[in-house]
PDB file of C-alpha atoms in Angstrom:
ATOM      1  CA  MET A   1     168.611  94.276  37.785  1.00  0.00           C
ATOM      2  CA  ARG A   2     168.487  98.159  38.815  1.00  0.00           C
ATOM      3  CA  HIS A   3     165.168  99.094  37.508  1.00  0.00           C
ATOM      4  CA  GLY A   4     164.099 102.318  39.273  1.00  0.00           C
ATOM      5  CA  VAL A   5     166.929 102.514  41.423  1.00  0.00           C
ATOM      6  CA  ALA A   6     168.050 106.390  41.341  1.00  0.00           C
ATOM      7  CA  GLY A   7     171.219 108.145  42.471  1.00  0.00           C
ATOM      8  CA  ARG A   8     174.945 107.709  42.090  1.00  0.00           C
ATOM      9  CA  LYS A   9     176.694 105.138  44.382  1.00  0.00           C
ATOM     10  CA  LEU A  10     179.801 107.290  44.421  1.00  0.00           C
ATOM     11  CA  GLY A  11     182.149 104.229  45.111  1.00  0.00           C
ATOM     12  CA  VAL A  12     181.119 104.170  48.770  1.00  0.00           C
ATOM     13  CA  THR A  13     178.793 102.091  50.853  1.00  0.00           C
ATOM     14  CA  SER A  14     175.347 103.538  51.753  1.00  0.00           C
ATOM     15  CA  SER A  15     175.973 104.413  55.161  1.00  0.00           C
ATOM     16  CA  HIS A  16     179.103 106.337  54.142  1.00  0.00           C
ATOM     17  CA  ARG A  17     177.259 108.070  51.323  1.00  0.00           C
ATOM     18  CA  GLN A  18     174.286 109.022  53.717  1.00  0.00           C
ATOM     19  CA  ALA A  19     176.916 110.642  56.191  1.00  0.00           C
ATOM     20  CA  MET A  20     178.597 112.249  53.447  1.00  0.00           C
ATOM     21  CA  PHE A  21     175.558 114.009  52.233  1.00  0.00           C
ATOM     22  CA  ARG A  22     174.648 115.005  55.674  1.00  0.00           C
ATOM     23  CA  ASN A  23     177.921 116.530  56.136  1.00  0.00           C
ATOM     24  CA  LEU A  24     177.852 118.333  52.857  1.00  0.00           C
ATOM     25  CA  ALA A  25     174.425 119.539  53.341  1.00  0.00           C
ATOM     26  CA  ALA A  26     175.367 121.206  56.602  1.00  0.00           C
ATOM     27  CA  ALA A  27     178.607 122.597  55.123  1.00  0.00           C
ATOM     28  CA  LEU A  28     176.314 123.960  52.216  1.00  0.00           C
ATOM     29  CA  ILE A  29     173.922 125.660  54.590  1.00  0.00           C
ATOM     30  CA  LYS A  30     176.710 127.056  56.894  1.00  0.00           C
ATOM     31  CA  HIS A  31     178.861 128.536  54.093  1.00  0.00           C
ATOM     32  CA  GLU A  32     176.202 128.833  51.305  1.00  0.00           C
ATOM     33  CA  GLN A  33     178.883 127.908  48.865  1.00  0.00           C
ATOM     34  CA  ILE A  34     181.152 124.804  48.725  1.00  0.00           C
ATOM     35  CA  THR A  35     183.499 123.013  46.168  1.00  0.00           C
ATOM     36  CA  THR A  36     183.231 119.395  45.592  1.00  0.00           C
ATOM     37  CA  THR A  37     183.242 117.027  42.697  1.00  0.00           C
ATOM     38  CA  LEU A  38     180.568 117.306  39.974  1.00  0.00           C
ATOM     39  CA  PRO A  39     178.744 113.906  40.782  1.00  0.00           C
ATOM     40  CA  LYS A  40     178.687 114.760  44.524  1.00  0.00           C
ATOM     41  CA  ALA A  41     177.349 118.317  43.817  1.00  0.00           C
ATOM     42  CA  LYS A  42     174.600 116.925  41.524  1.00  0.00           C
ATOM     43  CA  GLU A  43     173.513 114.208  44.291  1.00  0.00           C
ATOM     44  CA  LEU A  44     173.606 117.140  46.868  1.00  0.00           C
ATOM     45  CA  ARG A  45     171.334 119.343  45.365  1.00  0.00           C
ATOM     46  CA  PRO A  46     168.039 117.613  45.869  1.00  0.00           C
ATOM     47  CA  VAL A  47     169.203 116.643  49.567  1.00  0.00           C
ATOM     48  CA  ALA A  48     169.675 120.443  50.193  1.00  0.00           C
ATOM     49  CA  GLU A  49     166.556 121.562  48.423  1.00  0.00           C
ATOM     50  CA  LYS A  50     164.402 119.148  50.448  1.00  0.00           C
ATOM     51  CA  LEU A  51     165.861 120.591  53.570  1.00  0.00           C
ATOM     52  CA  ILE A  52     165.259 124.206  52.468  1.00  0.00           C
ATOM     53  CA  THR A  53     161.726 123.167  51.814  1.00  0.00           C
ATOM     54  CA  LEU A  54     161.484 121.801  55.387  1.00  0.00           C
ATOM     55  CA  GLY A  55     162.624 125.236  56.696  1.00  0.00           C
ATOM     56  CA  LYS A  56     160.134 126.990  54.500  1.00  0.00           C
ATOM     57  CA  LYS A  57     157.198 124.845  55.958  1.00  0.00           C
ATOM     58  CA  GLY A  58     158.312 125.326  59.500  1.00  0.00           C
ATOM     59  CA  GLY A  59     156.941 123.547  62.551  1.00  0.00           C
ATOM     60  CA  LEU A  60     158.293 121.531  65.296  1.00  0.00           C
ATOM     61  CA  ALA A  61     158.041 118.391  63.330  1.00  0.00           C
ATOM     62  CA  ASN A  62     159.928 119.561  60.453  1.00  0.00           C
ATOM     63  CA  GLN A  63     162.468 121.049  62.615  1.00  0.00           C
ATOM     64  CA  ARG A  64     162.916 117.577  64.069  1.00  0.00           C
ATOM     65  CA  LEU A  65     163.237 115.939  60.637  1.00  0.00           C
ATOM     66  CA  ALA A  66     165.929 118.498  59.635  1.00  0.00           C
ATOM     67  CA  TYR A  67     167.939 117.819  62.708  1.00  0.00           C
ATOM     68  CA  ALA A  68     167.740 114.284  62.179  1.00  0.00           C
ATOM     69  CA  GLN A  69     169.580 115.081  58.815  1.00  0.00           C
ATOM     70  CA  LEU A  70     171.790 117.667  59.998  1.00  0.00           C
ATOM     71  CA  ARG A  71     172.689 116.962  63.603  1.00  0.00           C
ATOM     72  CA  ASP A  72     173.547 120.738  64.201  1.00  0.00           C
ATOM     73  CA  ASP A  73     171.325 123.093  66.148  1.00  0.00           C
ATOM     74  CA  ARG A  74     172.889 126.068  64.653  1.00  0.00           C
ATOM     75  CA  MET A  75     172.546 124.873  61.035  1.00  0.00           C
ATOM     76  CA  VAL A  76     168.710 123.789  61.924  1.00  0.00           C
ATOM     77  CA  ALA A  77     168.257 127.590  63.256  1.00  0.00           C
ATOM     78  CA  LYS A  78     169.781 129.018  60.171  1.00  0.00           C
ATOM     79  CA  LEU A  79     167.650 126.896  58.187  1.00  0.00           C
ATOM     80  CA  PHE A  80     164.471 127.729  59.739  1.00  0.00           C
ATOM     81  CA  GLY A  81     165.302 131.426  60.095  1.00  0.00           C
ATOM     82  CA  PRO A  82     167.250 133.436  57.561  1.00  0.00           C
ATOM     83  CA  LEU A  83     167.112 130.960  54.761  1.00  0.00           C
ATOM     84  CA  ALA A  84     163.427 130.291  55.165  1.00  0.00           C
ATOM     85  CA  ASP A  85     162.584 133.919  55.007  1.00  0.00           C
ATOM     86  CA  ARG A  86     165.022 134.490  52.087  1.00  0.00           C
ATOM     87  CA  TYR A  87     163.257 131.688  49.931  1.00  0.00           C
ATOM     88  CA  ARG A  88     159.788 132.231  51.199  1.00  0.00           C
ATOM     89  CA  THR A  89     158.461 133.541  47.999  1.00  0.00           C
ATOM     90  CA  ARG A  90     160.665 131.134  45.613  1.00  0.00           C
ATOM     91  CA  ALA A  91     158.872 128.036  44.329  1.00  0.00           C
ATOM     92  CA  GLY A  92     162.057 126.011  44.190  1.00  0.00           C
ATOM     93  CA  GLY A  93     165.350 125.885  42.587  1.00  0.00           C
ATOM     94  CA  TYR A  94     167.370 127.151  45.742  1.00  0.00           C
ATOM     95  CA  CYS A  95     170.599 125.645  44.580  1.00  0.00           C
ATOM     96  CA  ARG A  96     173.167 126.218  41.682  1.00  0.00           C
ATOM     97  CA  VAL A  97     175.838 123.835  40.610  1.00  0.00           C
ATOM     98  CA  LEU A  98     178.656 125.383  38.359  1.00  0.00           C
ATOM     99  CA  LYS A  99     181.453 123.526  36.893  1.00  0.00           C
ATOM    100  CA  ALA A 100     184.747 124.445  38.180  1.00  0.00           C
ATOM    101  CA  GLY A 101     187.361 122.550  36.075  1.00  0.00           C
ATOM    102  CA  VAL A 102     189.296 119.607  36.966  1.00  0.00           C
ATOM    103  CA  ARG A 103     191.155 118.576  40.164  1.00  0.00           C
ATOM    104  CA  TYR A 104     195.097 118.577  39.730  1.00  0.00           C
ATOM    105  CA  GLY A 105     195.615 115.217  41.478  1.00  0.00           C
ATOM    106  CA  ASP A 106     193.238 112.893  39.534  1.00  0.00           C
ATOM    107  CA  ALA A 107     191.648 115.055  36.963  1.00  0.00           C
ATOM    108  CA  ALA A 108     188.150 114.649  38.642  1.00  0.00           C
ATOM    109  CA  ASP A 109     185.498 117.129  37.506  1.00  0.00           C
ATOM    110  CA  MET A 110     185.032 119.826  40.206  1.00  0.00           C
ATOM    111  CA  ALA A 111     182.068 121.865  40.747  1.00  0.00           C
ATOM    112  CA  VAL A 112     180.799 124.741  43.019  1.00  0.00           C
ATOM    113  CA  ILE A 113     177.348 124.289  44.586  1.00  0.00           C
ATOM    114  CA  GLU A 114     175.920 127.396  46.105  1.00  0.00           C
ATOM    115  CA  LEU A 115     172.415 128.720  47.209  1.00  0.00           C
ATOM    116  CA  VAL A 116     170.773 131.307  44.985  1.00  0.00           C
ATOM    117  CA  ASP A 117     170.869 134.771  46.372  1.00  0.00           C
ATOM    118  CA  ARG A 118     173.541 133.587  48.958  1.00  0.00           C
ATOM    119  CA  ASP A 119     174.954 135.803  51.632  1.00  0.00           C
ATOM    120  CA  LEU A 120     178.449 136.657  50.685  1.00  0.00           C
ATOM    121  CA  ASN A 121     179.652 137.004  54.202  1.00  0.00           C
ATOM    122  CA  ALA A 122     178.773 133.347  55.034  1.00  0.00           C
ATOM    123  CA  LYS A 123     181.703 131.849  53.093  1.00  0.00           C
ATOM    124  CA  GLY A 124     184.414 130.823  55.406  1.00  0.00           C
ATOM    125  CA  GLN A 125     182.627 131.716  58.533  1.00  0.00           C
ATOM    126  CA  ASP A 126     183.610 129.940  61.716  1.00  0.00           C
ATOM    127  CA  SER A 127     185.580 127.250  59.701  1.00  0.00           C
ATOM    128  CA  GLY A 128     188.221 126.206  62.043  1.00  0.00           C
ATOM    129  CA  PRO A 129     191.304 126.908  64.214  1.00  0.00           C
ATOM    130  CA  LYS A 130     192.840 129.397  61.544  1.00  0.00           C
ATOM    131  CA  GLN A 131     190.151 131.674  61.872  1.00  0.00           C
ATOM    132  CA  GLN A 132     190.035 131.549  65.654  1.00  0.00           C
ATOM    133  CA  ALA A 133     193.738 132.322  65.805  1.00  0.00           C
ATOM    134  CA  GLU A 134     193.147 135.371  63.492  1.00  0.00           C
ATOM    135  CA  GLU A 135     190.404 136.497  65.785  1.00  0.00           C
ATOM    136  CA  GLU A 136     192.683 136.271  68.839  1.00  0.00           C
ATOM    137  CA  GLU A 137     195.353 138.137  67.159  1.00  0.00           C
ATOM    138  CA  ALA A 138     193.023 140.940  66.118  1.00  0.00           C
ATOM    139  CA  ALA A 139     191.600 141.076  69.755  1.00  0.00           C
ATOM    140  CA  ALA A 140     195.258 141.267  71.121  1.00  0.00           C
ATOM    141  CA  SER A 141     195.995 144.292  68.911  1.00  0.00           C
TER     142      SER A 141
END
């Protein structure tokens, strides 16, 4: 019986699910808005909000707990720096999930999960080789 067992399985193993939410949380903190499936977005919200709460509390122990989850120094620094300052006076509810229609290939419900009061310039920032190629072209001009 599944009495008291919370959370969706999402059709993957527990280790896959844990890694997936680590990656999604890191992407959400980095870009402050990501698009994913609706069930994943709904399950990601508590994970991200707990990380932001760790950032608000501050301290070395909480930084180590956040690093254990995110495994990225820059994301932990952002979490304990600008994000902690931005949400210092907010009592909770740091994330918003918006429905975004259905995916063409398999008709999966899609959603946009974003941070409330997000930085519009963070979206797509430092997201791969395409952007690096554009920066090199701009520098060459």
